mmCIF file of C-alpha atoms in Angstrom:
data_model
loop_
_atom_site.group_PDB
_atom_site.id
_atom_site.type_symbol
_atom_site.label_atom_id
_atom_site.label_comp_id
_atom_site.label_asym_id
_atom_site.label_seq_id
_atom_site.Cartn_x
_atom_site.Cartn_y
_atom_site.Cartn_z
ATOM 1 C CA UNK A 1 -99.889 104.899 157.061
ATOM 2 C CA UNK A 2 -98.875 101.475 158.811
ATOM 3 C CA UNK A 3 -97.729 100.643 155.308
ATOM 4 C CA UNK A 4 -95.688 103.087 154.266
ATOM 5 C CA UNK A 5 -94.064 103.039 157.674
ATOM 6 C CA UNK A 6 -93.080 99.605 157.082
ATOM 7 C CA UNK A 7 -91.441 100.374 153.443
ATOM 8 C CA UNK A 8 -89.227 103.441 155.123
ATOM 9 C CA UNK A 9 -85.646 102.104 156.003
ATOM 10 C CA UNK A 10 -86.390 102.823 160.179
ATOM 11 C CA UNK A 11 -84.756 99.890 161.510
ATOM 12 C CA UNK A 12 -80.656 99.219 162.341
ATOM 13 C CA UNK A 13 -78.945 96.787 159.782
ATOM 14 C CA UNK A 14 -79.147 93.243 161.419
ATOM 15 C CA UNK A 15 -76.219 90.784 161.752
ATOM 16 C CA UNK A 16 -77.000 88.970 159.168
ATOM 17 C CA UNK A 17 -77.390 91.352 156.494
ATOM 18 C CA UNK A 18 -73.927 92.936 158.294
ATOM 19 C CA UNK A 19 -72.894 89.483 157.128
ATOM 20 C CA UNK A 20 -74.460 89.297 153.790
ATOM 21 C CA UNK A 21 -72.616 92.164 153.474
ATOM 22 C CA UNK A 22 -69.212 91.392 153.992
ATOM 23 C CA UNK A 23 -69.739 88.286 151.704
ATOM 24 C CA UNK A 24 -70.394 90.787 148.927
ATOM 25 C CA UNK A 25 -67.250 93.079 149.498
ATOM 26 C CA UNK A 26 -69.476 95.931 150.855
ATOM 27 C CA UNK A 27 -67.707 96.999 153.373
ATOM 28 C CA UNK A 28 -67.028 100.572 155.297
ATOM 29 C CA UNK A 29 -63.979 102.385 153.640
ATOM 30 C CA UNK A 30 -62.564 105.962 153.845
ATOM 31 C CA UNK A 31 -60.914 106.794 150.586
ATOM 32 C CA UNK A 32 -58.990 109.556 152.579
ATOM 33 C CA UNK A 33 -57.610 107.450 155.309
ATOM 34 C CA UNK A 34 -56.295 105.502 152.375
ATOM 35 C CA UNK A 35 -54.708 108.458 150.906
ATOM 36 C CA UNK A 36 -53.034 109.544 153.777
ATOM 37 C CA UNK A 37 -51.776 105.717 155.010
ATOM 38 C CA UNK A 38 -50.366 105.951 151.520
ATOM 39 C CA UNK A 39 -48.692 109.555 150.938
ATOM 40 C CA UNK A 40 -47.037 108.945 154.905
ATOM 41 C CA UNK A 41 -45.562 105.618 153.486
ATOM 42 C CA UNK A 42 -44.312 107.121 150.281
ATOM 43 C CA UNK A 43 -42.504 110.166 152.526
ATOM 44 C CA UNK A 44 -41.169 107.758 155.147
ATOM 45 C CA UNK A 45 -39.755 105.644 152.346
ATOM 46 C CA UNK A 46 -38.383 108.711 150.457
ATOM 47 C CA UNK A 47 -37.076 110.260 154.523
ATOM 48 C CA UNK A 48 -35.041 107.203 155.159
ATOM 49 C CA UNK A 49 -34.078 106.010 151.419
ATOM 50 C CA UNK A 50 -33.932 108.885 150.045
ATOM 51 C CA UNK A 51 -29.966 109.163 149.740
ATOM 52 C CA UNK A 52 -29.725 105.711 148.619
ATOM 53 C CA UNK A 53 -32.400 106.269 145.874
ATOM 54 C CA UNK A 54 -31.109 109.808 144.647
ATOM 55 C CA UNK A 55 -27.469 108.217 144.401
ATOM 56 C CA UNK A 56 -28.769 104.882 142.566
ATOM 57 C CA UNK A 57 -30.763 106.791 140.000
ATOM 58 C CA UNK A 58 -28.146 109.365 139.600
ATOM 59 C CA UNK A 59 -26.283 105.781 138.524
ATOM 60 C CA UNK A 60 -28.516 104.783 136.520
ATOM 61 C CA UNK A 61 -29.355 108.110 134.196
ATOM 62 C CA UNK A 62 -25.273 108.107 134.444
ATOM 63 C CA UNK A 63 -25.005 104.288 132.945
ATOM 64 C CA UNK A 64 -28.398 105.109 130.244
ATOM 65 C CA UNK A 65 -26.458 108.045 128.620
ATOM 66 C CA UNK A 66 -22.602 106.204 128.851
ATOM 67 C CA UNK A 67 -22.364 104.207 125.097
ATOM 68 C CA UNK A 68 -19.187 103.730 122.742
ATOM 69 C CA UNK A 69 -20.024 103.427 119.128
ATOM 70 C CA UNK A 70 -20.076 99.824 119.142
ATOM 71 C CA UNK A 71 -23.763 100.457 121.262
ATOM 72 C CA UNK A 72 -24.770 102.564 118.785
ATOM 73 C CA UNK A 73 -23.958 100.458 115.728
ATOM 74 C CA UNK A 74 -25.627 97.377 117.564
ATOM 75 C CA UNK A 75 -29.497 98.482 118.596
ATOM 76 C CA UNK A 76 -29.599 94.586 120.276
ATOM 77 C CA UNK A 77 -26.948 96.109 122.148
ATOM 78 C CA UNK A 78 -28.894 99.512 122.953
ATOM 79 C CA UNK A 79 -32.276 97.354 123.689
ATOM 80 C CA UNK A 80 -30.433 95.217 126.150
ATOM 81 C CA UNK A 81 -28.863 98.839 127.752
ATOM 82 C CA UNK A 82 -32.337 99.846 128.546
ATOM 83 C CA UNK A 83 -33.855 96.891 129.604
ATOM 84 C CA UNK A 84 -31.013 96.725 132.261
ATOM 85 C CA UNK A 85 -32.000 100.405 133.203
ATOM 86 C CA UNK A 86 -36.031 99.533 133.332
ATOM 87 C CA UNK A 87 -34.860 96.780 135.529
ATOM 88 C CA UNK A 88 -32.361 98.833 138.299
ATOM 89 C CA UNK A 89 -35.369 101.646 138.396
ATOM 90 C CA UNK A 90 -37.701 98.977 139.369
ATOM 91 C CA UNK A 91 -35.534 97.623 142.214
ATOM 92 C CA UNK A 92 -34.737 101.369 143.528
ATOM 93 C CA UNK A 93 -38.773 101.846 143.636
ATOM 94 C CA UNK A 94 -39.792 98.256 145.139
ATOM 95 C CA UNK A 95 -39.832 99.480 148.624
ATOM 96 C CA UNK A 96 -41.763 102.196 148.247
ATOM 97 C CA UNK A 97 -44.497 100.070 145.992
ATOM 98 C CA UNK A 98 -44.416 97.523 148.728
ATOM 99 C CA UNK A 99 -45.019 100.206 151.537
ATOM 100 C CA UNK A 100 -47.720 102.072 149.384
ATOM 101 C CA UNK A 101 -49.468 98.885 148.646
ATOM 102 C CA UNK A 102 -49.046 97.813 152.844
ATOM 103 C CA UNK A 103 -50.210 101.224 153.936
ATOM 104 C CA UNK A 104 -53.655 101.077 151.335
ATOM 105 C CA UNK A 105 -54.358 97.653 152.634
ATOM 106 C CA UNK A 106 -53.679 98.377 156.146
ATOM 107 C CA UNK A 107 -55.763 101.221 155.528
ATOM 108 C CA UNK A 108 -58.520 99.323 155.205
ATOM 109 C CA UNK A 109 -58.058 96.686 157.384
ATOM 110 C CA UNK A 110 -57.792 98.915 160.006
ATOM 111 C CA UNK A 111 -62.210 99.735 159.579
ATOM 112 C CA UNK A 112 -63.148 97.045 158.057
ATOM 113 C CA UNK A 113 -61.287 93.685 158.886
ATOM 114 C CA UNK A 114 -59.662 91.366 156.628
ATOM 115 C CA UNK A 115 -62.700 90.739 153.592
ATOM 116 C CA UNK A 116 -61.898 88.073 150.669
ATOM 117 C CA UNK A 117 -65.061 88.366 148.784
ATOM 118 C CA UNK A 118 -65.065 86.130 145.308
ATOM 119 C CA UNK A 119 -68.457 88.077 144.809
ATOM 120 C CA UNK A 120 -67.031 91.439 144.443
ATOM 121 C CA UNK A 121 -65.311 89.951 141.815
ATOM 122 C CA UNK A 122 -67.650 88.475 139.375
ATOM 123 C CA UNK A 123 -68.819 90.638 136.632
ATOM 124 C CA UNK A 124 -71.965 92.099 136.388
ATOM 125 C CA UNK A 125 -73.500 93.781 133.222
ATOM 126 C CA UNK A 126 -75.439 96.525 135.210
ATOM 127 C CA UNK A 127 -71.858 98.140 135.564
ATOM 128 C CA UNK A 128 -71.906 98.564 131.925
ATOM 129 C CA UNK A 129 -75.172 100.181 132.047
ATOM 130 C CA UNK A 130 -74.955 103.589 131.087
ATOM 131 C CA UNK A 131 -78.492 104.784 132.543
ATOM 132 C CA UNK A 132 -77.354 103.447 135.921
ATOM 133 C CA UNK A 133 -74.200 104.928 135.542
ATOM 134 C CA UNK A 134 -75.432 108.405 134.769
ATOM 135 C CA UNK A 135 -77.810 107.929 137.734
ATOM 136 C CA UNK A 136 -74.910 107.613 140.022
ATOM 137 C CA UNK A 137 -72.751 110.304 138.635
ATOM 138 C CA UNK A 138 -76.004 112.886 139.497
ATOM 139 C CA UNK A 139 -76.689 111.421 142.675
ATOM 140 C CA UNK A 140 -76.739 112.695 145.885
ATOM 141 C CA UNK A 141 -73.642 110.829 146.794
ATOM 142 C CA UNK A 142 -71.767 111.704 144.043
ATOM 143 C CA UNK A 143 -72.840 115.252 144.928
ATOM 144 C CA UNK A 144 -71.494 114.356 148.587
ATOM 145 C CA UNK A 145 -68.053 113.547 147.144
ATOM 146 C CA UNK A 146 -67.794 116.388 145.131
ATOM 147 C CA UNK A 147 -68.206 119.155 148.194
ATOM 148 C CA UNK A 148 -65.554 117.185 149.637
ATOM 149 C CA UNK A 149 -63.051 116.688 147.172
ATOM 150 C CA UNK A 150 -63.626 120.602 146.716
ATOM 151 C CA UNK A 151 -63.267 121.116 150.209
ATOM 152 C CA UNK A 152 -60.032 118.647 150.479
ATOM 153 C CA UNK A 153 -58.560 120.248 147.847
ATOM 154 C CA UNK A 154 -59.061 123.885 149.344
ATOM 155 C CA UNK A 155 -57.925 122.691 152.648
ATOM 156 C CA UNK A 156 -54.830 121.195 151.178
ATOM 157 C CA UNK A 157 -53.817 123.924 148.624
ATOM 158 C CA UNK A 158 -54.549 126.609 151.291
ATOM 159 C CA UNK A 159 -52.169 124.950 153.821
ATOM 160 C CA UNK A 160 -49.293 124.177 151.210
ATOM 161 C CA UNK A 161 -49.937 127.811 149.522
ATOM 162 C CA UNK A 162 -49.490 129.565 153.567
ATOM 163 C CA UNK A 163 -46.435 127.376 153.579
ATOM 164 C CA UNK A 164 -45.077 128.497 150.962
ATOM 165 C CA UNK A 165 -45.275 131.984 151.438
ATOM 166 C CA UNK A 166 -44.132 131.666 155.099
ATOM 167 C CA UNK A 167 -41.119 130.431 153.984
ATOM 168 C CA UNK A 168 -40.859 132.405 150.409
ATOM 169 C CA UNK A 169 -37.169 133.960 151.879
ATOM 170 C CA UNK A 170 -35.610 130.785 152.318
ATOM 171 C CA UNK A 171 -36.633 129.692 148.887
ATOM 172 C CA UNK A 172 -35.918 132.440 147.005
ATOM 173 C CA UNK A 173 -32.151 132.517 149.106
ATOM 174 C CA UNK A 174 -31.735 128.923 147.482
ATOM 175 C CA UNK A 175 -30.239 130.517 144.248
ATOM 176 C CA UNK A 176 -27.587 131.865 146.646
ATOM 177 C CA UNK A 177 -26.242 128.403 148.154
ATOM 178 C CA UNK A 178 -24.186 125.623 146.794
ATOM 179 C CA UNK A 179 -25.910 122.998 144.353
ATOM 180 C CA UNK A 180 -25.835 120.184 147.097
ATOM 181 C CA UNK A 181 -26.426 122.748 149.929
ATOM 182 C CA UNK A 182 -29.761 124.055 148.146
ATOM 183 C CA UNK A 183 -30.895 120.824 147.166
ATOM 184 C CA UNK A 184 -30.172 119.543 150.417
ATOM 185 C CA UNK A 185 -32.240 122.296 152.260
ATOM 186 C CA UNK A 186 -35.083 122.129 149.092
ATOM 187 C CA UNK A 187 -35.682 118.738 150.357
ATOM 188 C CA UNK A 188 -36.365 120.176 154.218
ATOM 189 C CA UNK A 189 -38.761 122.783 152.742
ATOM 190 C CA UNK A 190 -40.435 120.465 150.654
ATOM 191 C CA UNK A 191 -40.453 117.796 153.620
ATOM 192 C CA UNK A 192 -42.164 120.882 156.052
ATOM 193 C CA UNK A 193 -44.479 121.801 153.356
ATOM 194 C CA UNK A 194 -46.021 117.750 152.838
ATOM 195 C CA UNK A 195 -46.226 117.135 156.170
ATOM 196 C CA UNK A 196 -48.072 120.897 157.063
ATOM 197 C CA UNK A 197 -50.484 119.313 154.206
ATOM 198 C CA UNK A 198 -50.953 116.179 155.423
ATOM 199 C CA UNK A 199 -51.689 117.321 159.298
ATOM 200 C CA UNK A 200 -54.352 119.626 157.456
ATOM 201 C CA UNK A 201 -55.150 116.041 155.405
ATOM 202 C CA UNK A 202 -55.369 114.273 158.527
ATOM 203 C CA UNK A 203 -58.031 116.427 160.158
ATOM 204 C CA UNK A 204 -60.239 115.647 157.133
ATOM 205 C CA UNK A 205 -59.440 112.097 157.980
ATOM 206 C CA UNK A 206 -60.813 112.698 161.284
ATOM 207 C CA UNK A 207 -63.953 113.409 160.257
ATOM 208 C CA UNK A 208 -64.722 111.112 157.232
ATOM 209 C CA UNK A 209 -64.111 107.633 158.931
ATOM 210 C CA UNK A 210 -66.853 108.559 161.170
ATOM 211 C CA UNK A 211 -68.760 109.815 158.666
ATOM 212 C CA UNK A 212 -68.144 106.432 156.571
ATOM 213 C CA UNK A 213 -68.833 104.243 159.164
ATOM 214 C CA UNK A 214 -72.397 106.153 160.078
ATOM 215 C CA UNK A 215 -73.032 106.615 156.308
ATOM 216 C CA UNK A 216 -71.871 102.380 155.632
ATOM 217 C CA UNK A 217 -74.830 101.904 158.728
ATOM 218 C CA UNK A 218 -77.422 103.995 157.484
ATOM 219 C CA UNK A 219 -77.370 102.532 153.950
ATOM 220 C CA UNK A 220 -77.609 99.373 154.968
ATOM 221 C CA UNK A 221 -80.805 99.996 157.626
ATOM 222 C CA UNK A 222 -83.973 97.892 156.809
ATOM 223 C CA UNK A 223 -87.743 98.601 156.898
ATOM 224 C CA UNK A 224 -89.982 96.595 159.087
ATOM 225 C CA UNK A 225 -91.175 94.269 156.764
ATOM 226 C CA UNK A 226 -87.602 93.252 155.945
ATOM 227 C CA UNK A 227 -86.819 92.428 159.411
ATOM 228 C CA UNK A 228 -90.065 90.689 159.766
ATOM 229 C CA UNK A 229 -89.079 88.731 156.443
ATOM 230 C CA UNK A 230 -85.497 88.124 158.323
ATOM 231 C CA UNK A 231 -86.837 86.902 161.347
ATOM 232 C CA UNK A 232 -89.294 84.268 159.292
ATOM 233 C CA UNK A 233 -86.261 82.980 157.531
ATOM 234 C CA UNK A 234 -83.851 82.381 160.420
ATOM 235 C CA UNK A 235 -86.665 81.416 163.289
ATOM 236 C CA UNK A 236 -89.427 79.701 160.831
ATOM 237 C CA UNK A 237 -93.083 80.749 160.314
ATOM 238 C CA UNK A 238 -94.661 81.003 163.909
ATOM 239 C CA UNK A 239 -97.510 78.912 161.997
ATOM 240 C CA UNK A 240 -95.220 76.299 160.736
ATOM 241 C CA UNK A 241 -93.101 76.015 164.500
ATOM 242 C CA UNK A 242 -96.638 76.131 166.269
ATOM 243 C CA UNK A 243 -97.507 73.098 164.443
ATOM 244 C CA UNK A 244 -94.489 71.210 164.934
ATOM 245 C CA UNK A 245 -94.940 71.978 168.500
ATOM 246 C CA UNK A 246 -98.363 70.119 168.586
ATOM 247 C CA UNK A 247 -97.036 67.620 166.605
ATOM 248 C CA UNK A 248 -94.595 67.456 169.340
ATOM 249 C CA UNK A 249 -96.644 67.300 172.603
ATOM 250 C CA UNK A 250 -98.857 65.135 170.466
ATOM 251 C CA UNK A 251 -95.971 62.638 170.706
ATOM 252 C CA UNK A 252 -95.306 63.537 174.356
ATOM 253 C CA UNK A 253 -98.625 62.594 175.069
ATOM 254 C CA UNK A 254 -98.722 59.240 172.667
ATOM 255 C CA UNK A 255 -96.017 58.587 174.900
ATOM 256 C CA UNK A 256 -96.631 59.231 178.166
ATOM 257 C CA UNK A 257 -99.979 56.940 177.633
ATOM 258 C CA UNK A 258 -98.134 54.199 176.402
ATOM 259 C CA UNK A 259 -96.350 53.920 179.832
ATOM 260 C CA UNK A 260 -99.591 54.103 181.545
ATOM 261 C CA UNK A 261 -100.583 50.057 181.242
ATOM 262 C CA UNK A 262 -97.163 49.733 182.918
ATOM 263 C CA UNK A 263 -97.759 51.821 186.030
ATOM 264 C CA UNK A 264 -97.934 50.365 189.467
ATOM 265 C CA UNK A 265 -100.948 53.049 190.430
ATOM 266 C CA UNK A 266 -102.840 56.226 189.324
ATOM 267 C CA UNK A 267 -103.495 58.959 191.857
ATOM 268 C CA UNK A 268 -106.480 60.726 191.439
ATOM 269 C CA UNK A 269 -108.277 63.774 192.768
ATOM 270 C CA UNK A 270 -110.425 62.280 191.687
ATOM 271 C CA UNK A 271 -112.578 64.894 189.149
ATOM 272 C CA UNK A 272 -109.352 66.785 188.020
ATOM 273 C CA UNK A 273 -106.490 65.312 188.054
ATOM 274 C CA UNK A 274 -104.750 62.140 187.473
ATOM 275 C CA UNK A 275 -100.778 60.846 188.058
ATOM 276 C CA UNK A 276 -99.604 57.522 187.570
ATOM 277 C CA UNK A 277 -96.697 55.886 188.895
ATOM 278 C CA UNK A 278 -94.098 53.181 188.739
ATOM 279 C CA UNK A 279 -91.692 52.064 191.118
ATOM 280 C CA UNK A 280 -89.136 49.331 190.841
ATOM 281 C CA UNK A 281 -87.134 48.569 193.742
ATOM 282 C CA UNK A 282 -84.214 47.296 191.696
ATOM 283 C CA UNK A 283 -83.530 50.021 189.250
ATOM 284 C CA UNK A 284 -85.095 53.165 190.989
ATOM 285 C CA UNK A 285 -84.168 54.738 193.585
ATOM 286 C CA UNK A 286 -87.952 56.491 194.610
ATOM 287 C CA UNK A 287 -90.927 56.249 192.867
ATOM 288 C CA UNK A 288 -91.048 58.018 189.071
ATOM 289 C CA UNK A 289 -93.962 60.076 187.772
ATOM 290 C CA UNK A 290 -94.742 58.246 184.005
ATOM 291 C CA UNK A 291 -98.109 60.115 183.267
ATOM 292 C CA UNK A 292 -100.243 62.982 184.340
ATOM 293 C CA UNK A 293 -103.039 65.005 183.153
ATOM 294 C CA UNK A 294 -105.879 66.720 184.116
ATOM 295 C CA UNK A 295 -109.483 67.205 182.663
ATOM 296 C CA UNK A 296 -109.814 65.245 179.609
ATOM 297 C CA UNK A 297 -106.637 63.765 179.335
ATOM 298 C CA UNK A 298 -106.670 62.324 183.230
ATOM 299 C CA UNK A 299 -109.625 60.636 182.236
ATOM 300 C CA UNK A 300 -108.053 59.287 179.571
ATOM 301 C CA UNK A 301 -105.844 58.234 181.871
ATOM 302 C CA UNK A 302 -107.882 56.649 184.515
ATOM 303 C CA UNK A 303 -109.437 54.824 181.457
ATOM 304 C CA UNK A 304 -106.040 53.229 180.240
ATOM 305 C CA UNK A 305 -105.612 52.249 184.238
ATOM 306 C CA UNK A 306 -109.046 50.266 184.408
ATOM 307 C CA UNK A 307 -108.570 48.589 181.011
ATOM 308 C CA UNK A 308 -104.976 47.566 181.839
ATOM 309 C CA UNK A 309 -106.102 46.582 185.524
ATOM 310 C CA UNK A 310 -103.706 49.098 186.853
ATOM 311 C CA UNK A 311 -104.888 50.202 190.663
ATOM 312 C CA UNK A 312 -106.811 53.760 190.952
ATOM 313 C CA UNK A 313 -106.486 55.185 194.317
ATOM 314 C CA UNK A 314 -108.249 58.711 195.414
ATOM 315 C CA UNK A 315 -105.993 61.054 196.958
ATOM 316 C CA UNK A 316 -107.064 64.282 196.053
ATOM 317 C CA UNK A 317 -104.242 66.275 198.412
ATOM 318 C CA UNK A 318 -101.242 63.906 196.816
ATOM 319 C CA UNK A 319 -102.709 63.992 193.604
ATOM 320 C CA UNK A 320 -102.356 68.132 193.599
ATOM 321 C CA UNK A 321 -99.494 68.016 194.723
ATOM 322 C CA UNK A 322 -97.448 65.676 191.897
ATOM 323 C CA UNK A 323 -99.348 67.172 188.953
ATOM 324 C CA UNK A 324 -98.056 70.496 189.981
ATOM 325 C CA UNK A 325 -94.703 70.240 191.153
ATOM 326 C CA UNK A 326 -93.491 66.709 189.804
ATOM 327 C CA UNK A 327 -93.149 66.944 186.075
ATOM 328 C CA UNK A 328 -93.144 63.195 183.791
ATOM 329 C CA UNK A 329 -90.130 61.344 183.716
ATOM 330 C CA UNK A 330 -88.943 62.894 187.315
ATOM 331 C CA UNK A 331 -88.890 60.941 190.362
ATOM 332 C CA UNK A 332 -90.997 62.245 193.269
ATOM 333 C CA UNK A 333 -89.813 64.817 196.484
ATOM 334 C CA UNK A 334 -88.233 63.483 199.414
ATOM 335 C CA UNK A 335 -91.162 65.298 200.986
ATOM 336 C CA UNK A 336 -93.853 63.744 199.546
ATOM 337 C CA UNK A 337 -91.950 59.944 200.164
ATOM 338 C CA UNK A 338 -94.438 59.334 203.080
ATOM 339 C CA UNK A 339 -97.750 59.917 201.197
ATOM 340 C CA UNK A 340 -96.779 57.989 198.179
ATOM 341 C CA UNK A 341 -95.459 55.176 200.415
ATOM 342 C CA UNK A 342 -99.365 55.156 202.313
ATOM 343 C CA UNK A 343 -100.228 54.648 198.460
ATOM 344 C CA UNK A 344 -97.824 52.021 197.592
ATOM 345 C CA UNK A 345 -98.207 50.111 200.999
ATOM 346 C CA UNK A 346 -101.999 50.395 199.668
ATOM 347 C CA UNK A 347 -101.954 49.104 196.836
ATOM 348 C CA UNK A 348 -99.309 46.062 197.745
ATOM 349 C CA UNK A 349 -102.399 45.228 200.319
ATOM 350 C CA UNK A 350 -105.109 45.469 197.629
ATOM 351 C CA UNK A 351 -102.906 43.205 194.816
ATOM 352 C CA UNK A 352 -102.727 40.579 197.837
ATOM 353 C CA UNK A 353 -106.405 40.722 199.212
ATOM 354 C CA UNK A 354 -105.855 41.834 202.364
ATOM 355 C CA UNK A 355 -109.050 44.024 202.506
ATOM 356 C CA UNK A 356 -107.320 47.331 202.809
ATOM 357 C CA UNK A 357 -108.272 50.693 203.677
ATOM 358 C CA UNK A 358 -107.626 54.292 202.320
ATOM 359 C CA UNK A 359 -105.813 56.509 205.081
ATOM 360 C CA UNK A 360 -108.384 59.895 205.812
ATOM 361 C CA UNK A 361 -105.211 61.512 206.328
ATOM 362 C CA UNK A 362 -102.502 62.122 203.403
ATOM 363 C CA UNK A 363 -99.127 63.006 204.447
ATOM 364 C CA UNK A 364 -99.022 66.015 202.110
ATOM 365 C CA UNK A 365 -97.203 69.310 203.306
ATOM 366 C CA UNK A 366 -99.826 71.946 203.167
ATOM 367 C CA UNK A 367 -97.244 74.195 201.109
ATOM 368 C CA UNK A 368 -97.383 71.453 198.653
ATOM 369 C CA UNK A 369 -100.937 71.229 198.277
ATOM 370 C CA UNK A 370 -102.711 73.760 195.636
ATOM 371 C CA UNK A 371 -105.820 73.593 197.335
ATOM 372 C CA UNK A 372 -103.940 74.733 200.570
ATOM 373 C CA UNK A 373 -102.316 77.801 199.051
ATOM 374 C CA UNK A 374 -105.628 78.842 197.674
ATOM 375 C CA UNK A 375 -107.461 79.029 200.469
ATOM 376 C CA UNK A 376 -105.165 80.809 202.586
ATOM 377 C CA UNK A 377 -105.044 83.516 199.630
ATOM 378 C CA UNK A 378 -108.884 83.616 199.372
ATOM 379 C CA UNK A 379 -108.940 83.846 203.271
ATOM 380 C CA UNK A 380 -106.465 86.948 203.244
ATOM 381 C CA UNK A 381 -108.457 88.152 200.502
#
């Protein structure tokens, strides 16, 4: 069961396969958002150049069918009459093939952001395959798309059609009214009968850009294993980055032993722990923690010290207290200046035979101390 739960497609697309994606032109896109961005832009083009368009084609049909003989006798002539025709027709519909071509890539834009993918256009044989093909003309999708062109198209006709009739007078008085008069208020009917349509269109595109969006998410969801796979490939193996982390505080540690031989003194507990420090007047401002380690590796430690002649004082209360709240590399507390300075003064007395003793008392703040904190919890206990 565990197994087939991974395989089912549970889990929420990830960024990066949002991403990987994008880079191969699959993006979220609502084919009747399109539409519509593109029908408004035609009518808006046609509402506020209409006059100028109607009056330069009526010029044009009026210059196509104007010849002399001399055009007919010469078809270079003729061929040259109707290339200058094509021509005119093509500047009269440039704006509206600029604005249909803005509003469709607006269209898209507007859900899915600005995509350049070089992917989306390489070729790929498995578009010729005619098995696949078939398998997505009787798919579910396909299926999908049908209900809702049938649906679209109901909507649509049914608005135009209720249109129509609910204005059926005024058409059929249009055989009554001058030619420019009728065509003039043909256009208004026309114009009241697209945009009816279109509000009916629009409420269609209501619903299918969240519907696209939700559908563009759930195709793209991933099972458990993938996400697994995912998180191997951008993090690393855990076995692989556990290793490198041993390898790691296997350098640390080469490291921190190497400045061991150079320490003024190594604090002991003297069974657990075991901190070594160096101090140089010149360059440091307080005494710096350069090794610690307890168990096995503070012996290790204490060894390094006596083979290097490095001084091993006992102070089991200042001892606690750096390997547990002084880390290597750091300087030590202002609060713990005193006790460290009883070790220092120490050891200056020891290097210069001068018979010294080890203070009973550390100057250690109890709050510092491990040991001290335990107790008082085992004695509340």
């Amino acid at each position: 069961m565990a197994e087939d739960s991974d395989l089912e497609r549970t889990e929420p697309a990830s960024q990066r396969r949002l991403d990987q994606a994008r880079e191969e032109g699959n993006v979220p896109r609502s084919r009747e958002l399109a539409t519509l961005a593109v029908l408004m832009a035609s009518v808006g083009v046609v509402a506020s150049l209409g006059l100028f368009m109607f009056q330069g084609l009526q010029k044009v049909l009026h210059n196509g069918l104007s010849f002399d003989a001399a055009d007919v006798a010469s078809p270079a002539m003729m061929g040259r009459n109707l290339m200058e025709a094509g021509v005119d027709g093509l500047i009269l519909f440039l704006p509206m093939a600029l604005a249909v071509v803005v509003a469709a890539v607006a269209a898209n834009v507007l859900i899915a952001g600005w995509v350049f993918s070089p992917k989306a256009l390489e070729f790929k044989f498995s578009k010729l395959n005619p098995i696949t093909g078939l398998g997505r003309l009787f798919s579910w999708t396909s299926l999908m798309e049908l209900l809702k062109a049938l649906l679209k198209g109901g909507l649509i006709a049914g608005v135009a059609g209720w249109m129509i009739w609910h204005q059926k007078d005024a058409i059929l008085g249009l055989a009554a009214e001058p030619l420019e008069a009728a065509m003039a208020h043909f256009g208004q009917i026309t114009l009241l009968t697209f945009l009816a349509a279109a509000a009916a269109f629009g409420l269609i595109v209501i619903l299918d850009v969240p519907f696209q969006l939700w559908h563009y998410q759930h195709n793209l969801r991933m099972t458990k294993e993938e996400v697994r796979q995912e998180s191997k490939e951008m993090e690393g193996d855990p076995q692989i980055k556990a290793r490198i982390r041993a390898l790691q505080r296997e350098a640390a540690r080469r490291r921190m032993m190497q400045a061991v031989p150079k320490a003024d003194v190594v604090v002991t507990n003297p069974l657990h722990f075991a901190v070594a420090l160096k101090y140089e007047e010149k360059a440091m401002s307080a005494p710096q923690v350069v090794a610690k380690g307890s168990q096995l590796v503070a012996e290790r430690i204490k060894e390094l010290a006596r083979e290097n002649r490095v001084p091993v004082v006992e102070a089991p209360p200042l001892a606690r207290a750096l390997h547990r709240h002084v880390e290597v590399g750091d300087t030590i507390p202002g609060t713990l200046f005193t006790a460290v300075a009883q070790v220092l003064a120490y050891v200056y007395q020891l290097n210069h035979s001068l018979n010294p003793t080890l203070p009973e008392n550390w100057d250690v703040p109890a709050d510092l101390d491990p040991a001290n904190r335990r107790n008082s919890v085992e004695a509340g206990a």
